[in-house]
PDB file of C-alpha atoms in Angstrom:
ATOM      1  CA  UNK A 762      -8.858  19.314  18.503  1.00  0.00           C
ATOM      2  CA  UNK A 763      -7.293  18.111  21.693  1.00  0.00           C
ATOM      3  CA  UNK A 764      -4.633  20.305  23.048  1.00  0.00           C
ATOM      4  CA  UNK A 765      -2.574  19.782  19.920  1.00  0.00           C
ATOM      5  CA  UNK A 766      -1.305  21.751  16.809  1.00  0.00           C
ATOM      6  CA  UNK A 767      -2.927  21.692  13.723  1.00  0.00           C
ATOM      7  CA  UNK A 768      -1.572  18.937  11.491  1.00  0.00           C
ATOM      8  CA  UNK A 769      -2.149  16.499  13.954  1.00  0.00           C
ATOM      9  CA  UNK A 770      -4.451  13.682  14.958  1.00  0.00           C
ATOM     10  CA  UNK A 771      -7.891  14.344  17.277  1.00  0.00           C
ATOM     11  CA  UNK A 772     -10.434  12.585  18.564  1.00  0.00           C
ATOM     12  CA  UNK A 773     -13.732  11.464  15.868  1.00  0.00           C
ATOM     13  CA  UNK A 774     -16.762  12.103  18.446  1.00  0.00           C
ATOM     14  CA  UNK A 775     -18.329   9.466  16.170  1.00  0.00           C
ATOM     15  CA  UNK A 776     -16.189   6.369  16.760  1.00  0.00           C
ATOM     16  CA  UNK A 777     -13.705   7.670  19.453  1.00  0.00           C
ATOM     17  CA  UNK A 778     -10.493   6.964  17.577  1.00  0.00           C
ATOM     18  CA  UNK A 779      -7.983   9.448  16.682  1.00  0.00           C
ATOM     19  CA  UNK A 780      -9.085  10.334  12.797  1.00  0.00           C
ATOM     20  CA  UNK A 781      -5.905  12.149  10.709  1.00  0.00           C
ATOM     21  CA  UNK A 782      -8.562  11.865   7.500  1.00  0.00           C
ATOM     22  CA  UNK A 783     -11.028  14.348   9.364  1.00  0.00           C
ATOM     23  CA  UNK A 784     -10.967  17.770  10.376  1.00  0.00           C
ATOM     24  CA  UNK A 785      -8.704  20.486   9.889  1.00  0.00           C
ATOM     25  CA  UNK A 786      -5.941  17.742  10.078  1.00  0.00           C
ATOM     26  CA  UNK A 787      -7.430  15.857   7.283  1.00  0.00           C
ATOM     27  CA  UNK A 788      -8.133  18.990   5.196  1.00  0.00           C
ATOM     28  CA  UNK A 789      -4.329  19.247   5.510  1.00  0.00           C
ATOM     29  CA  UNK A 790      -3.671  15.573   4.472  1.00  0.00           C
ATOM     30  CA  UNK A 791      -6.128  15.661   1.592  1.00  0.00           C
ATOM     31  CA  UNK A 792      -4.740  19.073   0.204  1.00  0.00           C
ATOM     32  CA  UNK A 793      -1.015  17.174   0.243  1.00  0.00           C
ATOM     33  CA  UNK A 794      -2.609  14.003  -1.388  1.00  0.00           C
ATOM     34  CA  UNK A 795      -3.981  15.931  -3.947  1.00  0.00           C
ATOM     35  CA  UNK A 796      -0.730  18.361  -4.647  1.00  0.00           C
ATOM     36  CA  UNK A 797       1.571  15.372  -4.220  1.00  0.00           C
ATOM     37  CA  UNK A 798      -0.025  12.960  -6.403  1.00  0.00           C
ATOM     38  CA  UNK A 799      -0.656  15.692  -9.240  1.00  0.00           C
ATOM     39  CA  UNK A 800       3.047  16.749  -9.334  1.00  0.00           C
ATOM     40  CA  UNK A 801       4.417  12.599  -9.185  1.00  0.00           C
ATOM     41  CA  UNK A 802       2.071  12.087 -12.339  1.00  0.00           C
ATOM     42  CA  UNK A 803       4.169  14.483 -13.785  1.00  0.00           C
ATOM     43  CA  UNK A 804       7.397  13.587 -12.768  1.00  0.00           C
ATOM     44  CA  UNK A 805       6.566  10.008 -13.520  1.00  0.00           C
ATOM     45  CA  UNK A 806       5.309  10.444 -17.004  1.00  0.00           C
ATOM     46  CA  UNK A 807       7.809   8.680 -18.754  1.00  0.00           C
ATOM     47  CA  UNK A 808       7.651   5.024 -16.308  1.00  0.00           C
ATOM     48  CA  UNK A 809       3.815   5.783 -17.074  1.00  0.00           C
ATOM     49  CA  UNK A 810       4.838   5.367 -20.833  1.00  0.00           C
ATOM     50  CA  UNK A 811       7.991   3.004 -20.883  1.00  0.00           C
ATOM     51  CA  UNK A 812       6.349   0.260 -18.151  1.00  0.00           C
ATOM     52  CA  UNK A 813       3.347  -0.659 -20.132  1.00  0.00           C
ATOM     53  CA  UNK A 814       5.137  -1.096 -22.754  1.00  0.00           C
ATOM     54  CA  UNK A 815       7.793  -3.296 -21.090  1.00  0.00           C
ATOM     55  CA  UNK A 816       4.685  -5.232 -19.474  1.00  0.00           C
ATOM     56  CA  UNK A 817       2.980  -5.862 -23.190  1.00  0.00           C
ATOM     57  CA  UNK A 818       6.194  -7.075 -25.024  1.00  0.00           C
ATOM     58  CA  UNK A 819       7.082  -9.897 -21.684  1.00  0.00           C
ATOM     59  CA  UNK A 820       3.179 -11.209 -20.971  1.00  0.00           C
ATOM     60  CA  UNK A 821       0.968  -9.075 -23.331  1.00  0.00           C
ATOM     61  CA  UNK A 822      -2.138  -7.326 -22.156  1.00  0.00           C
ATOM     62  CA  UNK A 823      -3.453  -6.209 -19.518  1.00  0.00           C
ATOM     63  CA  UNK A 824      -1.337  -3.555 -18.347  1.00  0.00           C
ATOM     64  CA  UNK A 825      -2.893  -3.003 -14.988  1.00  0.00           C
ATOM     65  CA  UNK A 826      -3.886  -5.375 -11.961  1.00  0.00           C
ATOM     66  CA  UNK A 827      -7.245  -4.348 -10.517  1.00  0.00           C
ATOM     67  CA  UNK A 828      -7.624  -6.010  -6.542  1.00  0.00           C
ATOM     68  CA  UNK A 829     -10.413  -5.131  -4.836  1.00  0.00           C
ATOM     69  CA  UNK A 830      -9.205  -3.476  -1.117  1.00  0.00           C
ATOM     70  CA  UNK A 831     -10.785  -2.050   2.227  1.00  0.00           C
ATOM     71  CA  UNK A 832     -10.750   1.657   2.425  1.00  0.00           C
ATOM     72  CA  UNK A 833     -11.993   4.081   4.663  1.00  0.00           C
ATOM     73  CA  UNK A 834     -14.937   3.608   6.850  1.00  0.00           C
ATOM     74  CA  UNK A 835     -14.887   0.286   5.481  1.00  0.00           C
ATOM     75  CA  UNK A 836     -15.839   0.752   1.750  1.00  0.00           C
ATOM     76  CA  UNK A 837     -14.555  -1.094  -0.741  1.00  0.00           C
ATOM     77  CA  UNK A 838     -12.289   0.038  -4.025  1.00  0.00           C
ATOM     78  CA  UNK A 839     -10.893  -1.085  -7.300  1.00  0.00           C
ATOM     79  CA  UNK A 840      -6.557  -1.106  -5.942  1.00  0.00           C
ATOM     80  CA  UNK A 841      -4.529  -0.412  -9.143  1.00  0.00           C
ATOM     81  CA  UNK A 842      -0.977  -1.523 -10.287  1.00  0.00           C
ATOM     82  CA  UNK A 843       1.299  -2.315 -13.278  1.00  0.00           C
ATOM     83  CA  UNK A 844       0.660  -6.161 -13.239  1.00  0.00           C
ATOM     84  CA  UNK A 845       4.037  -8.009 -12.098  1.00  0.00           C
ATOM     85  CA  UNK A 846       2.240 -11.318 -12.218  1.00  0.00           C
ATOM     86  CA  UNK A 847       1.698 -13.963 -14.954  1.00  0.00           C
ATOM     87  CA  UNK A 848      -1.682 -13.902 -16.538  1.00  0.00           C
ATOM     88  CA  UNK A 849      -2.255 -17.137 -15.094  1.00  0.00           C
ATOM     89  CA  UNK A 850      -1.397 -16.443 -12.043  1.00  0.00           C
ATOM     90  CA  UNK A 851      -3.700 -18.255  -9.220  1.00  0.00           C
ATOM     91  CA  UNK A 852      -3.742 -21.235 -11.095  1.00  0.00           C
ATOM     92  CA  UNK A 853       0.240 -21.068 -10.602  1.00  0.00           C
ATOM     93  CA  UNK A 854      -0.017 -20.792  -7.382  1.00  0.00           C
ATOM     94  CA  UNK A 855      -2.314 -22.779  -6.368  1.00  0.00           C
ATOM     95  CA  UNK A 856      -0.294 -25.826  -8.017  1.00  0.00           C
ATOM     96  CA  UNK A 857       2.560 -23.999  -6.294  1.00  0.00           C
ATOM     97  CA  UNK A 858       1.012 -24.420  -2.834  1.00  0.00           C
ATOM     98  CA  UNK A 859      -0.354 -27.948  -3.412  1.00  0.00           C
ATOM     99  CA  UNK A 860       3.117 -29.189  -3.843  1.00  0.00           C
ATOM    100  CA  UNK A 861       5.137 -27.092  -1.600  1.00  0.00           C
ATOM    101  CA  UNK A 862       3.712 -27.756   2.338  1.00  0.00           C
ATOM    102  CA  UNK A 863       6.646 -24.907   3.488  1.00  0.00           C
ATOM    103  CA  UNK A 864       5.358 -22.169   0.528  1.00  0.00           C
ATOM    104  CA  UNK A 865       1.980 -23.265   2.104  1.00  0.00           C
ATOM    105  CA  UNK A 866       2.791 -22.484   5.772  1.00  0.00           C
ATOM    106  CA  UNK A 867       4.604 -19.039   4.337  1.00  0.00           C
ATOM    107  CA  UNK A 868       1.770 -18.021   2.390  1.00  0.00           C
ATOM    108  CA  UNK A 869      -0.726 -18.640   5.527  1.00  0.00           C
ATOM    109  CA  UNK A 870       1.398 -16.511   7.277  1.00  0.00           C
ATOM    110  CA  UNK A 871       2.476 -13.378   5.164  1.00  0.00           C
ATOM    111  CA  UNK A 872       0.294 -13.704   2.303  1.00  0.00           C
ATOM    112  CA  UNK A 873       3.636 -13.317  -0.058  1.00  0.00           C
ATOM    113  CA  UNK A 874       6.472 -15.900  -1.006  1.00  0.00           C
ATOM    114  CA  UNK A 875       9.908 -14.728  -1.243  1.00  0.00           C
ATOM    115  CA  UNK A 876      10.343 -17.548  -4.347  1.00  0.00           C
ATOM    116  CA  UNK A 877       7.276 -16.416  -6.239  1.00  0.00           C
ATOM    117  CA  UNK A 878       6.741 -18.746  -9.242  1.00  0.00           C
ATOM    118  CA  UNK A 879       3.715 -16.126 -10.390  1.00  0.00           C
ATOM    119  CA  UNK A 880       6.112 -13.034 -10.787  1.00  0.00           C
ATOM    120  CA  UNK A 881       6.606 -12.057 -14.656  1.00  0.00           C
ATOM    121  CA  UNK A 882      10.468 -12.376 -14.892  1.00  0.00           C
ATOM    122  CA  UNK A 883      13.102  -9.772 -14.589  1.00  0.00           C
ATOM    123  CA  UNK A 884      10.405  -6.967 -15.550  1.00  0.00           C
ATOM    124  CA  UNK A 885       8.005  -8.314 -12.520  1.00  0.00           C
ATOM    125  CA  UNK A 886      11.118  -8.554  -9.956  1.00  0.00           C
ATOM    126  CA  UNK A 887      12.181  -5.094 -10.820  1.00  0.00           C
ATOM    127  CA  UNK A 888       8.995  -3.241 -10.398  1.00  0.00           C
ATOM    128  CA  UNK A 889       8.063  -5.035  -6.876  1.00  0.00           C
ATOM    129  CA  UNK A 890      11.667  -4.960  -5.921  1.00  0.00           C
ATOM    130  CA  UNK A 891      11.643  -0.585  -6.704  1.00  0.00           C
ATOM    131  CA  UNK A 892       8.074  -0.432  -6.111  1.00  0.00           C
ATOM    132  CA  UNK A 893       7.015   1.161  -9.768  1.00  0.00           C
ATOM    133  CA  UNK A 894       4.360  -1.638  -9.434  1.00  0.00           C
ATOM    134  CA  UNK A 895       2.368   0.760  -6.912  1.00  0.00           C
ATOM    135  CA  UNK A 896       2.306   3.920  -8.792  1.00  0.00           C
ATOM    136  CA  UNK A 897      -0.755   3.535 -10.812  1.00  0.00           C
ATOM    137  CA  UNK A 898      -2.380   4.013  -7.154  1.00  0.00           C
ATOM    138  CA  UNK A 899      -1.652   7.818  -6.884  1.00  0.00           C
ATOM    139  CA  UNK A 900      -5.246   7.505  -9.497  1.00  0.00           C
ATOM    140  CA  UNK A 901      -6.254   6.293  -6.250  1.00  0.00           C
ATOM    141  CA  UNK A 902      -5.452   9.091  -4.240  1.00  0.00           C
ATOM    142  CA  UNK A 903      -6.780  11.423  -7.091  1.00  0.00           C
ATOM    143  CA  UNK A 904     -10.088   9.566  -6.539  1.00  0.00           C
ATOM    144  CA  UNK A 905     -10.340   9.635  -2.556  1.00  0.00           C
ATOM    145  CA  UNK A 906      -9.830   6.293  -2.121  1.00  0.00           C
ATOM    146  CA  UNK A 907      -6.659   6.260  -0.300  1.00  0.00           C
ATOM    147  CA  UNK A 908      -3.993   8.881   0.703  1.00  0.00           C
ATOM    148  CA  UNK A 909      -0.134   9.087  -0.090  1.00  0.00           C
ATOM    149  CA  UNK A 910       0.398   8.382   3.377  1.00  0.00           C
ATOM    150  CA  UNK A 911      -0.984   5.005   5.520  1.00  0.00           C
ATOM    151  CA  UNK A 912      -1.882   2.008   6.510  1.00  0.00           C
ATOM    152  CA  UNK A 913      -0.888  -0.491   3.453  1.00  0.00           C
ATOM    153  CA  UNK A 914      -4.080  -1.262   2.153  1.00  0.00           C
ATOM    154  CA  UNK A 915      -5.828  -4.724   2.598  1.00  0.00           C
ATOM    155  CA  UNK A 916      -8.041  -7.268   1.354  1.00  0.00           C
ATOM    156  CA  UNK A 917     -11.321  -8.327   3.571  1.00  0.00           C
ATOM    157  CA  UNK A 918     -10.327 -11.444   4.991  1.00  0.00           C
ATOM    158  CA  UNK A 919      -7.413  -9.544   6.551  1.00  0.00           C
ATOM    159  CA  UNK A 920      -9.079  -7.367   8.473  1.00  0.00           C
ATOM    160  CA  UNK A 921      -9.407 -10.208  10.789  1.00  0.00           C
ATOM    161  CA  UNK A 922      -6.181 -10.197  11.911  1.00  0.00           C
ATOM    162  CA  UNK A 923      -5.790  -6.825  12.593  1.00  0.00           C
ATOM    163  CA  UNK A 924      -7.721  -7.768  15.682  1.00  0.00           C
ATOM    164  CA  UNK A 925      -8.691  -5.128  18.529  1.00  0.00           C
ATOM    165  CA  UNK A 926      -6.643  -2.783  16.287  1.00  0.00           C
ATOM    166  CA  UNK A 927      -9.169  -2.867  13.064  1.00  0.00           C
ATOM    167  CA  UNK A 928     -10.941   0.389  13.711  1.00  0.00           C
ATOM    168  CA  UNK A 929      -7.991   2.505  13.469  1.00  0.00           C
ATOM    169  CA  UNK A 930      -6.950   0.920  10.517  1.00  0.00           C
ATOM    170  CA  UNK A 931     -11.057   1.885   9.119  1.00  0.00           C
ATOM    171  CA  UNK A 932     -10.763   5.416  10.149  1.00  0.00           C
ATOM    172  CA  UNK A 933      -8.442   6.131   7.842  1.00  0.00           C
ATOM    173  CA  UNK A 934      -7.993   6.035   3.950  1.00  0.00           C
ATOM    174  CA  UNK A 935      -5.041   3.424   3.103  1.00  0.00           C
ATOM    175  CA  UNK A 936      -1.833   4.534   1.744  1.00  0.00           C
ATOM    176  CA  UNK A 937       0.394   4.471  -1.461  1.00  0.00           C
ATOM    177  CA  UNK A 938       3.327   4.566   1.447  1.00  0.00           C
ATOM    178  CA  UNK A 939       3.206   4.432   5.071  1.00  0.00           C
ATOM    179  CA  UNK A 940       5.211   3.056   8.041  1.00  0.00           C
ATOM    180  CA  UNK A 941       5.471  -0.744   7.057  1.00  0.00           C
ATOM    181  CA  UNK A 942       7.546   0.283   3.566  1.00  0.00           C
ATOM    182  CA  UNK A 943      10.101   2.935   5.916  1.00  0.00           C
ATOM    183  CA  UNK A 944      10.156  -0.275   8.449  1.00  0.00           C
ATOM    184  CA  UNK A 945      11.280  -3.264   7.081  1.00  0.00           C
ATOM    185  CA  UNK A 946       8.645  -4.084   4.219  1.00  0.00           C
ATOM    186  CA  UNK A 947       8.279  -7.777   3.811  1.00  0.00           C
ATOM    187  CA  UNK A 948      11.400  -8.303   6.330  1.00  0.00           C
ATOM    188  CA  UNK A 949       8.759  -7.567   9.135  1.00  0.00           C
ATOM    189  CA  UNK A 950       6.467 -10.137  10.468  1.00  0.00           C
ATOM    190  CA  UNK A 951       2.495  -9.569   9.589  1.00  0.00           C
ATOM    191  CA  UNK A 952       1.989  -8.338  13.133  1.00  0.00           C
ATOM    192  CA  UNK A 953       4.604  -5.685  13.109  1.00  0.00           C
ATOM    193  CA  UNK A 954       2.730  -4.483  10.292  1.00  0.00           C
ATOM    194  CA  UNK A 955      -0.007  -3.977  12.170  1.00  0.00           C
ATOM    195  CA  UNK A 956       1.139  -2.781  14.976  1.00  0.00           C
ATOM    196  CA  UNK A 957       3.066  -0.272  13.059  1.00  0.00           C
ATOM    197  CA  UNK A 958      -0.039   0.827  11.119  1.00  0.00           C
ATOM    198  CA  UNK A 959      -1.512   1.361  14.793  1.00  0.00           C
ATOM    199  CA  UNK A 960       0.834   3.507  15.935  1.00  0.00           C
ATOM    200  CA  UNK A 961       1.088   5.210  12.943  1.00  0.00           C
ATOM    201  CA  UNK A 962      -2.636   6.315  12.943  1.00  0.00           C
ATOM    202  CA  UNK A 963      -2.954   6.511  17.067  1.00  0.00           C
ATOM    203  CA  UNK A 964       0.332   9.180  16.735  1.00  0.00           C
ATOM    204  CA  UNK A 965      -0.217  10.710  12.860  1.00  0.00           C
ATOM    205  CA  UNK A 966       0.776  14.226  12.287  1.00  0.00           C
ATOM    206  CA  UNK A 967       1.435  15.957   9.060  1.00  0.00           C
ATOM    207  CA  UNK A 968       5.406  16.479  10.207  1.00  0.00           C
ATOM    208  CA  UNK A 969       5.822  12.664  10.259  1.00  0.00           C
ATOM    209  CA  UNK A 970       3.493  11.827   6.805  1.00  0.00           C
ATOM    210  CA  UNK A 971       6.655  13.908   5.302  1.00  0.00           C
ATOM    211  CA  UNK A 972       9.039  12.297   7.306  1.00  0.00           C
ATOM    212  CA  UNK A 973       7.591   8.598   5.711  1.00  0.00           C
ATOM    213  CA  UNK A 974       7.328   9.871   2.314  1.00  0.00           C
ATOM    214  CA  UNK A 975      11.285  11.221   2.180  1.00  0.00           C
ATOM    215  CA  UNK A 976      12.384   8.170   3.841  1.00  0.00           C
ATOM    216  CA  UNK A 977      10.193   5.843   0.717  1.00  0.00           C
ATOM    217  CA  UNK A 978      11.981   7.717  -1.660  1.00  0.00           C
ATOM    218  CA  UNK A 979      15.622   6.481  -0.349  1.00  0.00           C
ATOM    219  CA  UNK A 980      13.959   2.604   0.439  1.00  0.00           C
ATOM    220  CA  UNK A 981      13.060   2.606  -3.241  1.00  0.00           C
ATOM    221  CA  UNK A 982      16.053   3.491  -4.121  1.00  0.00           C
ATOM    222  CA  UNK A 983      17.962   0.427  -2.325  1.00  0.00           C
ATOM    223  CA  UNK A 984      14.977  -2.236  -2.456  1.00  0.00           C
ATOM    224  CA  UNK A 985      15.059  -3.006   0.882  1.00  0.00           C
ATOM    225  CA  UNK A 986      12.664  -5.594   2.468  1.00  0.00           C
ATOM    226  CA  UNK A 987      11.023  -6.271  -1.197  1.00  0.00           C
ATOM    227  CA  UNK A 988      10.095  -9.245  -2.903  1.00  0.00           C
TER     228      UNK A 988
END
């Protein structure tokens, strides 16, 4: 540890970088992730059973959308969520993109569109707008392959433009929530995301991983930022 509390961040001898995921710091984390993720399976039992169904009688099967992400250390994992997308989806958009130069230059930026022709209708705007879409991943956090609390997990190519700043987000497992869904969500630019995700990991203690995961439940609730 460095001079600080338990709960809190310290230095990985290995890679220099502060390192929430290890130690007695990341014992703490882990026990939460596991505790947390346990008793929101339970809570959540009913979306578990009333989404699918919604999902089969708009677009049929499947259920779930598998993407593959970048987790810890740099390994990669299967990302899971109810599937708010057409089942044609990249051929959509990339018609979509062909013949819209400004959905182009917005999807080069943020990777989203705020006028997504691939979303699945009023059932696929109401799970990204409340975030239900995400909860299949706490079967990620069961598994070790992220944490409830994080850096939003990404795809490969993206780890490019993390810049100077893509180690931190390595030396950490991704999360279901974290500071870019308390700070603005997709009303941030893509490099306030990662800044925030810096900070979050260069300054993480267990106080403020609570602090984040109160302050999700109260975004979800208005829909804030989401699209």
């Amino acid at each position: 540890m460095i001079g600080r509390d338990v709960g809190e961040a310290r230095i990985d001898p290995a890679k220099g970088l502060f390192a929430p995921s290890r130690g007695t710091g990341g014992r703490l984390k882990r026990s939460f992730d596991i505790l947390f993720s346990l008793a929101l399976i339970l809570l959540a039992l009913p979306v578990f059973l009333i989404v699918p169904l919604m999902i089969l009688v708009t677009d049929r099967a499947p259920v779930l959308f598998r993407h593959e992400r970048v987790g810890r250390d740099g390994r990669p994992f299967a990302c899971l969520k109810f599937r708010t997308m057409r089942r044609e989806a990249d051929e959509i958009l990339a018609r979509h993109l062909a013949e819209c130069p400004a959905a182009m230059r917005e999807w080069a930026e943020a990777r989203k569109l705020r006028a997504d022709p691939r979303i699945l209708g009023a059932v696929g705007r109401f799970l990204r707008r409340t975030s239900l879409d995400e909860l299949p991943q706490v079967f990620n956090v069961l598994r070790g392959d992220m944490s409830v609390v994080g850096p939003r997990p990404v795809v490969r190519d993206e780890l490019q433009r993390y810049g100077v700043h893509a180690p931190l987000y390595l030396s950490v497992r991704p999360g279901l929530t974290g500071p870019w869904q308390v700070g603005g969500r997709n009303d941030t630019s893509y490099e306030q995301r990662v800044s925030m995700d810096a900070d979050y990991v260069r300054s993480w203690s267990f106080v403020e991983d609570i602090r984040i995961v109160l302050r999700t439940a109260m975004m979800m609730l208005s829909g804030r930022g989401a699209y």
